[in-house]
Amino acid sequence: MPDKTAPDAARRSQRSRQAICEAALSLVGETGYDKLTIEGIAARAGVGKQTIYRWWPSKGAVLLDAFTETMEAGEGTLPDTGDLATDLKAVLRATVDEFNDPAFQAPYRALYVAMVNDSEVSAGFTSKVMEPGTQAYVDRIRAAQDAGEVSEDIDPRLAAELILGPFAQRWLLRSQPLTHEFADSLVDMALTGLRPRNPRA
Amino acid sequence: MPDKTAPDAARRSQRSRQAICEAALSLVGETGYDKLTIEGIAARAGVGKQTIYRWWPSKGAVLLDAFTETMEAGEGTLPDTGDLATDLKAVLRATVDEFNDPAFQAPYRALYVAMVNDSEVSAGFTSKVMEPGTQAYVDRIRAAQDAGEVSEDIDPRLAAELILGPFAQRWLLRSQPLTHEFADSLVDMALTGLRPRNPRA
């Protein structure tokens, strides 16, 4: 007779992990990062504190896994219509909408806190969240380079940072509103550069 | 006879504030933001917890004041040699050195955490730290615009963000090293833009 306990245990573990991740995301949206505790997550998820510590070393680590599990597969590529400006603006406008959504913003902001604060969470955040997102821009910019839309001597990685950096900073600092107009202007400025294109025209 | 107690009290207050700010900066460098507490700052500064709460609502607020008091007056302008690329690179290289210095990095990183986490600290951080720094770039870029070095239709504020955003993000994410070469490449790319300058040359 086959052993039925092992799959059951695995299913129970999977359910507990899922409950813990959902509890962490909903709770951080209510309390903010500072007041988020492992105890609070455990209580909300209906598990013991030790269950959480068995899988994660810190609240930041829980948040990171919780957040990456909500990320959709297939976010790894940008559209390619043959016009780089159009494609970058479309993706960046969608990202504006996402970052202005409180349900997304609260846990992502908390994750940023955890990441800035903790170099281990930072490494996971960079490799699981930021790098795949950045790489999608790098790939699209490289394709534009092959098509002659982008200068040959441009480093696609730095070019991706030129667009993503100002976006992330404006969101983080809450200094100015994050709008579609901002997304469009940022893309145009990065593509065109500050120097006059036709100084003698 | 003039009242001598008031100036003495003011001096004592000033000394306590100073001790609290120094304690907060040194302590956060040792413990990180998560483990920083008002109790710990009070113990290090040799004052009572209530003395701190009389002046500041949170550890983030203490850090913000402590940090802004260390900022030097006159950081508000960029050099103007008549060549924008040279000036931006000089300032950005100096900023690279500053951000790679652990004595600066630890409290500044903690302040970033406090800021992302807390919208009140965020407002103070933006107005006291980020805006003056950004404004110096805006002013220098506007001067370059007047000199014909920068296109007339460029928004100097967005142009400043185009340079400062990728810099801040690379530092925050620890994804890639913060070097003089990065500073130079960032300035060149922002000035030139991604699109080929002479597509038919």
PDB file of N, CA and C in Angstrom, chain A residues 32-34 59 85 109 112-113 115-119 122 125-126 130-131 148-151 154-155 157-159 161-162 165-166 168-170 172-176 182 185-186 189-197, chain B residues 32-34 59 85 109 112-113 115-119 122 125-126 130-131 148-151 154-155 157-159 161-163 165-166 168-170 172-176 182 185-186 189-197:
ATOM      1  N   GLY A  32       1.972  48.849   7.941  1.00  0.00           N
ATOM      2  CA  GLY A  32       3.287  49.346   7.544  1.00  0.00           C
ATOM      3  C   GLY A  32       4.382  48.396   8.011  1.00  0.00           C
ATOM      4  N   TYR A  33       5.581  48.597   7.504  1.00  0.00           N
ATOM      5  CA  TYR A  33       6.678  47.666   7.768  1.00  0.00           C
ATOM      6  C   TYR A  33       7.130  47.672   9.224  1.00  0.00           C
ATOM      7  N   ASP A  34       7.232  48.859   9.803  1.00  0.00           N
ATOM      8  CA  ASP A  34       7.748  48.979  11.170  1.00  0.00           C
ATOM      9  C   ASP A  34       6.973  48.126  12.159  1.00  0.00           C
ATOM     10  N   LYS A  59      11.016  38.881   8.941  1.00  0.00           N
ATOM     11  CA  LYS A  59       9.792  39.351   8.300  1.00  0.00           C
ATOM     12  C   LYS A  59      10.070  39.831   6.873  1.00  0.00           C
ATOM     13  N   ALA A  85       9.994  53.791 -28.650  1.00  0.00           N
ATOM     14  CA  ALA A  85       9.322  54.790 -27.813  1.00  0.00           C
ATOM     15  C   ALA A  85       7.914  54.326 -27.453  1.00  0.00           C
ATOM     16  N   ARG A 109       6.274  48.746  -1.177  1.00  0.00           N
ATOM     17  CA  ARG A 109       6.991  49.741  -0.394  1.00  0.00           C
ATOM     18  C   ARG A 109       7.642  49.085   0.832  1.00  0.00           C
ATOM     19  N   TYR A 112      10.649  47.273  -0.207  1.00  0.00           N
ATOM     20  CA  TYR A 112      11.754  48.212  -0.426  1.00  0.00           C
ATOM     21  C   TYR A 112      12.422  48.551   0.904  1.00  0.00           C
ATOM     22  N   VAL A 113      11.611  48.775   1.931  1.00  0.00           N
ATOM     23  CA  VAL A 113      12.151  49.052   3.262  1.00  0.00           C
ATOM     24  C   VAL A 113      13.011  47.885   3.730  1.00  0.00           C
ATOM     25  N   MET A 115      14.431  45.695   2.034  1.00  0.00           N
ATOM     26  CA  MET A 115      15.578  45.529   1.150  1.00  0.00           C
ATOM     27  C   MET A 115      16.673  46.544   1.473  1.00  0.00           C
ATOM     28  N   VAL A 116      16.300  47.787   1.661  1.00  0.00           N
ATOM     29  CA  VAL A 116      17.287  48.815   1.967  1.00  0.00           C
ATOM     30  C   VAL A 116      17.948  48.515   3.310  1.00  0.00           C
ATOM     31  N   ASN A 117      17.144  47.951   4.188  1.00  0.00           N
ATOM     32  CA  ASN A 117      17.533  47.725   5.567  1.00  0.00           C
ATOM     33  C   ASN A 117      18.420  46.498   5.747  1.00  0.00           C
ATOM     34  N   ASP A 118      18.237  45.505   4.903  1.00  0.00           N
ATOM     35  CA  ASP A 118      18.795  44.178   5.165  1.00  0.00           C
ATOM     36  C   ASP A 118      19.478  43.674   3.894  1.00  0.00           C
ATOM     37  N   SER A 119      20.802  43.456   3.959  1.00  0.00           N
ATOM     38  CA  SER A 119      21.518  43.131   2.720  1.00  0.00           C
ATOM     39  C   SER A 119      21.158  41.730   2.208  1.00  0.00           C
ATOM     40  N   SER A 122      18.017  42.257   0.397  1.00  0.00           N
ATOM     41  CA  SER A 122      18.417  43.031  -0.772  1.00  0.00           C
ATOM     42  C   SER A 122      18.872  42.125  -1.903  1.00  0.00           C
ATOM     43  N   PHE A 125      15.821  40.368  -3.285  1.00  0.00           N
ATOM     44  CA  PHE A 125      14.966  41.337  -3.970  1.00  0.00           C
ATOM     45  C   PHE A 125      15.555  41.673  -5.339  1.00  0.00           C
ATOM     46  N   THR A 126      16.868  41.890  -5.352  1.00  0.00           N
ATOM     47  CA  THR A 126      17.533  42.230  -6.601  1.00  0.00           C
ATOM     48  C   THR A 126      17.428  41.081  -7.591  1.00  0.00           C
ATOM     49  N   MET A 130      13.998  42.707  -9.100  1.00  0.00           N
ATOM     50  CA  MET A 130      14.504  43.804  -9.915  1.00  0.00           C
ATOM     51  C   MET A 130      15.210  43.325 -11.179  1.00  0.00           C
ATOM     52  N   GLU A 131      16.039  42.295 -11.061  1.00  0.00           N
ATOM     53  CA  GLU A 131      16.817  41.877 -12.234  1.00  0.00           C
ATOM     54  C   GLU A 131      15.941  41.375 -13.381  1.00  0.00           C
ATOM     55  N   GLY A 148      18.825  49.434 -35.335  1.00  0.00           N
ATOM     56  CA  GLY A 148      19.358  50.755 -35.676  1.00  0.00           C
ATOM     57  C   GLY A 148      18.631  51.911 -35.013  1.00  0.00           C
ATOM     58  N   GLU A 149      17.700  51.611 -34.109  1.00  0.00           N
ATOM     59  CA  GLU A 149      16.948  52.669 -33.415  1.00  0.00           C
ATOM     60  C   GLU A 149      17.740  53.257 -32.245  1.00  0.00           C
ATOM     61  N   VAL A 150      18.729  52.509 -31.762  1.00  0.00           N
ATOM     62  CA  VAL A 150      19.550  52.935 -30.623  1.00  0.00           C
ATOM     63  C   VAL A 150      21.017  52.876 -31.053  1.00  0.00           C
ATOM     64  N   SER A 151      21.804  53.871 -30.610  1.00  0.00           N
ATOM     65  CA  SER A 151      23.222  53.933 -30.984  1.00  0.00           C
ATOM     66  C   SER A 151      23.964  52.652 -30.639  1.00  0.00           C
ATOM     67  N   ILE A 154      25.847  52.405 -27.121  1.00  0.00           N
ATOM     68  CA  ILE A 154      25.070  52.478 -25.870  1.00  0.00           C
ATOM     69  C   ILE A 154      25.141  51.142 -25.135  1.00  0.00           C
ATOM     70  N   ASP A 155      25.320  51.189 -23.819  1.00  0.00           N
ATOM     71  CA  ASP A 155      25.232  49.984 -22.987  1.00  0.00           C
ATOM     72  C   ASP A 155      23.754  49.775 -22.618  1.00  0.00           C
ATOM     73  N   ARG A 157      22.219  47.910 -20.630  1.00  0.00           N
ATOM     74  CA  ARG A 157      21.964  47.811 -19.191  1.00  0.00           C
ATOM     75  C   ARG A 157      21.838  49.203 -18.562  1.00  0.00           C
ATOM     76  N   LEU A 158      22.798  50.066 -18.876  1.00  0.00           N
ATOM     77  CA  LEU A 158      22.767  51.427 -18.336  1.00  0.00           C
ATOM     78  C   LEU A 158      21.557  52.186 -18.888  1.00  0.00           C
ATOM     79  N   ALA A 159      21.234  51.902 -20.152  1.00  0.00           N
ATOM     80  CA  ALA A 159      20.069  52.556 -20.761  1.00  0.00           C
ATOM     81  C   ALA A 159      18.784  52.169 -20.024  1.00  0.00           C
ATOM     82  N   GLU A 161      18.598  51.349 -16.879  1.00  0.00           N
ATOM     83  CA  GLU A 161      18.635  52.068 -15.595  1.00  0.00           C
ATOM     84  C   GLU A 161      18.262  53.542 -15.778  1.00  0.00           C
ATOM     85  N   LEU A 162      18.606  54.112 -16.926  1.00  0.00           N
ATOM     86  CA  LEU A 162      18.299  55.520 -17.196  1.00  0.00           C
ATOM     87  C   LEU A 162      16.788  55.759 -17.202  1.00  0.00           C
ATOM     88  N   GLY A 165      15.401  54.085 -13.231  1.00  0.00           N
ATOM     89  CA  GLY A 165      15.864  54.774 -12.019  1.00  0.00           C
ATOM     90  C   GLY A 165      15.007  55.977 -11.653  1.00  0.00           C
ATOM     91  N   PRO A 166      14.797  56.910 -12.585  1.00  0.00           N
ATOM     92  CA  PRO A 166      13.964  58.074 -12.254  1.00  0.00           C
ATOM     93  C   PRO A 166      12.538  57.680 -11.887  1.00  0.00           C
ATOM     94  N   ALA A 168      11.540  54.811 -10.386  1.00  0.00           N
ATOM     95  CA  ALA A 168      11.542  54.245  -9.031  1.00  0.00           C
ATOM     96  C   ALA A 168      11.743  55.345  -7.983  1.00  0.00           C
ATOM     97  N   GLN A 169      12.619  56.290  -8.270  1.00  0.00           N
ATOM     98  CA  GLN A 169      12.890  57.349  -7.299  1.00  0.00           C
ATOM     99  C   GLN A 169      11.682  58.240  -7.080  1.00  0.00           C
ATOM    100  N   ARG A 170      10.996  58.566  -8.169  1.00  0.00           N
ATOM    101  CA  ARG A 170       9.833  59.439  -8.012  1.00  0.00           C
ATOM    102  C   ARG A 170       8.759  58.746  -7.183  1.00  0.00           C
ATOM    103  N   LEU A 172       9.341  56.318  -4.896  1.00  0.00           N
ATOM    104  CA  LEU A 172       9.841  56.185  -3.527  1.00  0.00           C
ATOM    105  C   LEU A 172       9.727  57.482  -2.747  1.00  0.00           C
ATOM    106  N   LEU A 173      10.120  58.576  -3.368  1.00  0.00           N
ATOM    107  CA  LEU A 173      10.206  59.856  -2.654  1.00  0.00           C
ATOM    108  C   LEU A 173       8.859  60.540  -2.527  1.00  0.00           C
ATOM    109  N   ARG A 174       7.870  60.095  -3.300  1.00  0.00           N
ATOM    110  CA  ARG A 174       6.552  60.736  -3.307  1.00  0.00           C
ATOM    111  C   ARG A 174       6.697  62.251  -3.533  1.00  0.00           C
ATOM    112  N   SER A 175       7.763  62.631  -4.255  1.00  0.00           N
ATOM    113  CA  SER A 175       8.060  64.056  -4.402  1.00  0.00           C
ATOM    114  C   SER A 175       7.160  64.700  -5.452  1.00  0.00           C
ATOM    115  N   GLN A 176       6.819  63.940  -6.473  1.00  0.00           N
ATOM    116  CA  GLN A 176       6.001  64.443  -7.559  1.00  0.00           C
ATOM    117  C   GLN A 176       5.062  63.304  -7.959  1.00  0.00           C
ATOM    118  N   PHE A 182       4.341  61.810 -17.088  1.00  0.00           N
ATOM    119  CA  PHE A 182       5.712  61.624 -16.608  1.00  0.00           C
ATOM    120  C   PHE A 182       6.376  60.458 -17.344  1.00  0.00           C
ATOM    121  N   SER A 185       7.245  61.569 -20.899  1.00  0.00           N
ATOM    122  CA  SER A 185       8.338  62.545 -20.957  1.00  0.00           C
ATOM    123  C   SER A 185       9.680  61.892 -20.640  1.00  0.00           C
ATOM    124  N   LEU A 186       9.644  60.965 -19.689  1.00  0.00           N
ATOM    125  CA  LEU A 186      10.869  60.277 -19.304  1.00  0.00           C
ATOM    126  C   LEU A 186      11.435  59.477 -20.483  1.00  0.00           C
ATOM    127  N   MET A 189      12.805  61.896 -23.162  1.00  0.00           N
ATOM    128  CA  MET A 189      14.066  62.534 -22.768  1.00  0.00           C
ATOM    129  C   MET A 189      15.230  61.546 -22.821  1.00  0.00           C
ATOM    130  N   ALA A 190      14.985  60.311 -22.375  1.00  0.00           N
ATOM    131  CA  ALA A 190      16.051  59.306 -22.407  1.00  0.00           C
ATOM    132  C   ALA A 190      16.447  58.996 -23.854  1.00  0.00           C
ATOM    133  N   LEU A 191      15.482  58.934 -24.744  1.00  0.00           N
ATOM    134  CA  LEU A 191      15.793  58.611 -26.139  1.00  0.00           C
ATOM    135  C   LEU A 191      16.507  59.761 -26.837  1.00  0.00           C
ATOM    136  N   THR A 192      16.086  60.977 -26.539  1.00  0.00           N
ATOM    137  CA  THR A 192      16.595  62.139 -27.271  1.00  0.00           C
ATOM    138  C   THR A 192      17.858  62.726 -26.648  1.00  0.00           C
ATOM    139  N   GLY A 193      17.934  62.680 -25.307  1.00  0.00           N
ATOM    140  CA  GLY A 193      19.080  63.293 -24.624  1.00  0.00           C
ATOM    141  C   GLY A 193      18.881  64.776 -24.416  1.00  0.00           C
ATOM    142  N   LEU A 194      19.715  65.354 -23.528  1.00  0.00           N
ATOM    143  CA  LEU A 194      19.544  66.769 -23.181  1.00  0.00           C
ATOM    144  C   LEU A 194      20.113  67.710 -24.240  1.00  0.00           C
ATOM    145  N   ARG A 195      21.175  67.288 -24.897  1.00  0.00           N
ATOM    146  CA  ARG A 195      21.821  68.188 -25.868  1.00  0.00           C
ATOM    147  C   ARG A 195      20.936  68.417 -27.075  1.00  0.00           C
ATOM    148  N   PRO A 196      20.995  69.631 -27.635  1.00  0.00           N
ATOM    149  CA  PRO A 196      20.216  69.907 -28.846  1.00  0.00           C
ATOM    150  C   PRO A 196      20.597  68.929 -29.949  1.00  0.00           C
ATOM    151  N   ARG A 197      19.587  68.454 -30.676  1.00  0.00           N
ATOM    152  CA  ARG A 197      19.842  67.512 -31.771  1.00  0.00           C
ATOM    153  C   ARG A 197      20.350  68.232 -33.010  1.00  0.00           C
TER     154      ARG A 197
ATOM    155  N   GLY B  32      21.793  49.110  12.484  1.00  0.00           N
ATOM    156  CA  GLY B  32      20.823  49.152  11.393  1.00  0.00           C
ATOM    157  C   GLY B  32      19.512  49.759  11.887  1.00  0.00           C
ATOM    158  N   TYR B  33      18.620  50.059  10.957  1.00  0.00           N
ATOM    159  CA  TYR B  33      17.396  50.778  11.297  1.00  0.00           C
ATOM    160  C   TYR B  33      16.433  49.935  12.135  1.00  0.00           C
ATOM    161  N   ASP B  34      16.276  48.662  11.757  1.00  0.00           N
ATOM    162  CA  ASP B  34      15.302  47.799  12.447  1.00  0.00           C
ATOM    163  C   ASP B  34      15.537  47.756  13.943  1.00  0.00           C
ATOM    164  N   LYS B  59      11.743  57.468  15.859  1.00  0.00           N
ATOM    165  CA  LYS B  59      13.179  57.334  15.593  1.00  0.00           C
ATOM    166  C   LYS B  59      13.528  57.872  14.203  1.00  0.00           C
ATOM    167  N   ALA B  85      28.897  68.772 -19.060  1.00  0.00           N
ATOM    168  CA  ALA B  85      29.338  67.386 -18.843  1.00  0.00           C
ATOM    169  C   ALA B  85      30.439  67.341 -17.786  1.00  0.00           C
ATOM    170  N   ARG B 109      21.300  55.380   4.564  1.00  0.00           N
ATOM    171  CA  ARG B 109      20.487  54.224   4.222  1.00  0.00           C
ATOM    172  C   ARG B 109      19.335  54.068   5.225  1.00  0.00           C
ATOM    173  N   TYR B 112      16.723  56.523   4.497  1.00  0.00           N
ATOM    174  CA  TYR B 112      15.925  56.075   3.364  1.00  0.00           C
ATOM    175  C   TYR B 112      14.855  55.098   3.816  1.00  0.00           C
ATOM    176  N   VAL B 113      15.247  54.163   4.699  1.00  0.00           N
ATOM    177  CA  VAL B 113      14.286  53.213   5.247  1.00  0.00           C
ATOM    178  C   VAL B 113      13.168  53.951   5.968  1.00  0.00           C
ATOM    179  N   MET B 115      12.196  56.875   5.590  1.00  0.00           N
ATOM    180  CA  MET B 115      11.453  57.710   4.653  1.00  0.00           C
ATOM    181  C   MET B 115      10.458  56.885   3.847  1.00  0.00           C
ATOM    182  N   VAL B 116      10.910  55.737   3.345  1.00  0.00           N
ATOM    183  CA  VAL B 116      10.023  54.889   2.552  1.00  0.00           C
ATOM    184  C   VAL B 116       8.880  54.392   3.424  1.00  0.00           C
ATOM    185  N   ASN B 117       9.196  54.174   4.678  1.00  0.00           N
ATOM    186  CA  ASN B 117       8.291  53.564   5.642  1.00  0.00           C
ATOM    187  C   ASN B 117       7.238  54.531   6.183  1.00  0.00           C
ATOM    188  N   ASP B 118       7.593  55.800   6.266  1.00  0.00           N
ATOM    189  CA  ASP B 118       6.810  56.750   7.060  1.00  0.00           C
ATOM    190  C   ASP B 118       6.600  58.012   6.234  1.00  0.00           C
ATOM    191  N   SER B 119       5.323  58.309   5.911  1.00  0.00           N
ATOM    192  CA  SER B 119       5.090  59.420   4.991  1.00  0.00           C
ATOM    193  C   SER B 119       5.422  60.781   5.610  1.00  0.00           C
ATOM    194  N   SER B 122       9.050  61.062   5.222  1.00  0.00           N
ATOM    195  CA  SER B 122       9.225  61.236   3.784  1.00  0.00           C
ATOM    196  C   SER B 122       9.114  62.697   3.375  1.00  0.00           C
ATOM    197  N   PHE B 125      12.197  64.498   4.638  1.00  0.00           N
ATOM    198  CA  PHE B 125      13.376  64.046   3.890  1.00  0.00           C
ATOM    199  C   PHE B 125      13.398  64.704   2.515  1.00  0.00           C
ATOM    200  N   THR B 126      12.220  64.712   1.873  1.00  0.00           N
ATOM    201  CA  THR B 126      12.133  65.308   0.550  1.00  0.00           C
ATOM    202  C   THR B 126      12.456  66.801   0.612  1.00  0.00           C
ATOM    203  N   MET B 130      16.382  65.989  -0.140  1.00  0.00           N
ATOM    204  CA  MET B 130      16.377  65.711  -1.571  1.00  0.00           C
ATOM    205  C   MET B 130      16.143  66.953  -2.419  1.00  0.00           C
ATOM    206  N   GLU B 131      15.184  67.801  -2.023  1.00  0.00           N
ATOM    207  CA  GLU B 131      14.845  68.937  -2.878  1.00  0.00           C
ATOM    208  C   GLU B 131      16.019  69.916  -3.050  1.00  0.00           C
ATOM    209  N   GLY B 148      22.738  77.450 -24.375  1.00  0.00           N
ATOM    210  CA  GLY B 148      22.553  76.705 -25.614  1.00  0.00           C
ATOM    211  C   GLY B 148      23.127  75.296 -25.590  1.00  0.00           C
ATOM    212  N   GLU B 149      23.594  74.865 -24.415  1.00  0.00           N
ATOM    213  CA  GLU B 149      24.160  73.507 -24.310  1.00  0.00           C
ATOM    214  C   GLU B 149      23.080  72.436 -24.171  1.00  0.00           C
ATOM    215  N   VAL B 150      21.896  72.855 -23.725  1.00  0.00           N
ATOM    216  CA  VAL B 150      20.774  71.936 -23.510  1.00  0.00           C
ATOM    217  C   VAL B 150      19.581  72.436 -24.322  1.00  0.00           C
ATOM    218  N   SER B 151      18.842  71.510 -24.930  1.00  0.00           N
ATOM    219  CA  SER B 151      17.679  71.873 -25.762  1.00  0.00           C
ATOM    220  C   SER B 151      16.709  72.767 -25.012  1.00  0.00           C
ATOM    221  N   ILE B 154      13.616  71.057 -23.126  1.00  0.00           N
ATOM    222  CA  ILE B 154      13.871  70.132 -22.012  1.00  0.00           C
ATOM    223  C   ILE B 154      13.348  70.752 -20.705  1.00  0.00           C
ATOM    224  N   ASP B 155      12.684  69.918 -19.874  1.00  0.00           N
ATOM    225  CA  ASP B 155      12.285  70.338 -18.530  1.00  0.00           C
ATOM    226  C   ASP B 155      13.471  70.082 -17.586  1.00  0.00           C
ATOM    227  N   ARG B 157      13.861  70.101 -14.478  1.00  0.00           N
ATOM    228  CA  ARG B 157      13.553  69.267 -13.323  1.00  0.00           C
ATOM    229  C   ARG B 157      13.611  67.770 -13.690  1.00  0.00           C
ATOM    230  N   LEU B 158      12.971  67.421 -14.795  1.00  0.00           N
ATOM    231  CA  LEU B 158      12.985  66.029 -15.245  1.00  0.00           C
ATOM    232  C   LEU B 158      14.408  65.616 -15.637  1.00  0.00           C
ATOM    233  N   ALA B 159      15.150  66.551 -16.217  1.00  0.00           N
ATOM    234  CA  ALA B 159      16.538  66.265 -16.600  1.00  0.00           C
ATOM    235  C   ALA B 159      17.387  65.948 -15.372  1.00  0.00           C
ATOM    236  N   GLU B 161      16.260  64.644 -12.605  1.00  0.00           N
ATOM    237  CA  GLU B 161      15.850  63.304 -12.167  1.00  0.00           C
ATOM    238  C   GLU B 161      16.455  62.209 -13.047  1.00  0.00           C
ATOM    239  N   LEU B 162      16.639  62.524 -14.330  1.00  0.00           N
ATOM    240  CA  LEU B 162      17.209  61.539 -15.261  1.00  0.00           C
ATOM    241  C   LEU B 162      18.631  61.147 -14.850  1.00  0.00           C
ATOM    242  N   ILE B 163      19.322  62.071 -14.220  1.00  0.00           N
ATOM    243  CA  ILE B 163      20.694  61.793 -13.766  1.00  0.00           C
ATOM    244  C   ILE B 163      20.708  61.259 -12.337  1.00  0.00           C
ATOM    245  N   GLY B 165      18.188  59.849 -10.531  1.00  0.00           N
ATOM    246  CA  GLY B 165      17.406  58.644 -10.289  1.00  0.00           C
ATOM    247  C   GLY B 165      18.213  57.355 -10.443  1.00  0.00           C
ATOM    248  N   PRO B 166      18.881  57.174 -11.591  1.00  0.00           N
ATOM    249  CA  PRO B 166      19.671  55.943 -11.756  1.00  0.00           C
ATOM    250  C   PRO B 166      20.796  55.834 -10.726  1.00  0.00           C
ATOM    251  N   ALA B 168      20.763  57.015  -7.537  1.00  0.00           N
ATOM    252  CA  ALA B 168      20.184  56.619  -6.251  1.00  0.00           C
ATOM    253  C   ALA B 168      19.759  55.158  -6.266  1.00  0.00           C
ATOM    254  N   GLN B 169      19.166  54.722  -7.387  1.00  0.00           N
ATOM    255  CA  GLN B 169      18.700  53.343  -7.456  1.00  0.00           C
ATOM    256  C   GLN B 169      19.848  52.342  -7.405  1.00  0.00           C
ATOM    257  N   ARG B 170      20.943  52.664  -8.088  1.00  0.00           N
ATOM    258  CA  ARG B 170      22.071  51.735  -8.081  1.00  0.00           C
ATOM    259  C   ARG B 170      22.647  51.624  -6.677  1.00  0.00           C
ATOM    260  N   LEU B 172      20.937  52.191  -3.812  1.00  0.00           N
ATOM    261  CA  LEU B 172      19.952  51.525  -2.957  1.00  0.00           C
ATOM    262  C   LEU B 172      19.935  50.016  -3.167  1.00  0.00           C
ATOM    263  N   LEU B 173      19.970  49.600  -4.433  1.00  0.00           N
ATOM    264  CA  LEU B 173      19.791  48.185  -4.749  1.00  0.00           C
ATOM    265  C   LEU B 173      21.067  47.387  -4.566  1.00  0.00           C
ATOM    266  N   ARG B 174      22.202  48.070  -4.462  1.00  0.00           N
ATOM    267  CA  ARG B 174      23.504  47.390  -4.363  1.00  0.00           C
ATOM    268  C   ARG B 174      23.650  46.381  -5.509  1.00  0.00           C
ATOM    269  N   SER B 175      22.991  46.655  -6.637  1.00  0.00           N
ATOM    270  CA  SER B 175      22.963  45.683  -7.728  1.00  0.00           C
ATOM    271  C   SER B 175      24.269  45.688  -8.513  1.00  0.00           C
ATOM    272  N   GLN B 176      24.878  46.873  -8.631  1.00  0.00           N
ATOM    273  CA  GLN B 176      26.113  47.022  -9.389  1.00  0.00           C
ATOM    274  C   GLN B 176      26.967  48.024  -8.621  1.00  0.00           C
ATOM    275  N   PHE B 182      30.823  54.677 -13.791  1.00  0.00           N
ATOM    276  CA  PHE B 182      29.360  54.720 -13.855  1.00  0.00           C
ATOM    277  C   PHE B 182      28.874  56.162 -13.905  1.00  0.00           C
ATOM    278  N   SER B 185      29.562  57.602 -17.387  1.00  0.00           N
ATOM    279  CA  SER B 185      28.710  57.012 -18.431  1.00  0.00           C
ATOM    280  C   SER B 185      27.276  57.500 -18.319  1.00  0.00           C
ATOM    281  N   LEU B 186      26.822  57.645 -17.083  1.00  0.00           N
ATOM    282  CA  LEU B 186      25.462  58.113 -16.844  1.00  0.00           C
ATOM    283  C   LEU B 186      25.278  59.533 -17.395  1.00  0.00           C
ATOM    284  N   MET B 189      25.365  59.453 -21.243  1.00  0.00           N
ATOM    285  CA  MET B 189      24.151  58.896 -21.836  1.00  0.00           C
ATOM    286  C   MET B 189      22.973  59.860 -21.712  1.00  0.00           C
ATOM    287  N   ALA B 190      22.847  60.524 -20.557  1.00  0.00           N
ATOM    288  CA  ALA B 190      21.750  61.474 -20.375  1.00  0.00           C
ATOM    289  C   ALA B 190      21.890  62.645 -21.348  1.00  0.00           C
ATOM    290  N   LEU B 191      23.095  63.118 -21.565  1.00  0.00           N
ATOM    291  CA  LEU B 191      23.294  64.260 -22.457  1.00  0.00           C
ATOM    292  C   LEU B 191      23.065  63.882 -23.917  1.00  0.00           C
ATOM    293  N   THR B 192      23.499  62.681 -24.283  1.00  0.00           N
ATOM    294  CA  THR B 192      23.460  62.291 -25.691  1.00  0.00           C
ATOM    295  C   THR B 192      22.149  61.631 -26.087  1.00  0.00           C
ATOM    296  N   GLY B 193      21.570  60.857 -25.161  1.00  0.00           N
ATOM    297  CA  GLY B 193      20.345  60.127 -25.473  1.00  0.00           C
ATOM    298  C   GLY B 193      20.642  58.802 -26.150  1.00  0.00           C
ATOM    299  N   LEU B 194      19.628  57.953 -26.211  1.00  0.00           N
ATOM    300  CA  LEU B 194      19.847  56.608 -26.762  1.00  0.00           C
ATOM    301  C   LEU B 194      19.860  56.592 -28.288  1.00  0.00           C
ATOM    302  N   ARG B 195      19.090  57.480 -28.899  1.00  0.00           N
ATOM    303  CA  ARG B 195      18.972  57.456 -30.362  1.00  0.00           C
ATOM    304  C   ARG B 195      20.273  57.887 -31.022  1.00  0.00           C
ATOM    305  N   PRO B 196      20.581  57.284 -32.163  1.00  0.00           N
ATOM    306  CA  PRO B 196      21.800  57.705 -32.882  1.00  0.00           C
ATOM    307  C   PRO B 196      21.732  59.194 -33.201  1.00  0.00           C
ATOM    308  N   ARG B 197      22.874  59.871 -33.034  1.00  0.00           N
ATOM    309  CA  ARG B 197      22.921  61.318 -33.316  1.00  0.00           C
ATOM    310  C   ARG B 197      23.030  61.586 -34.808  1.00  0.00           C
TER     311      ARG B 197
END
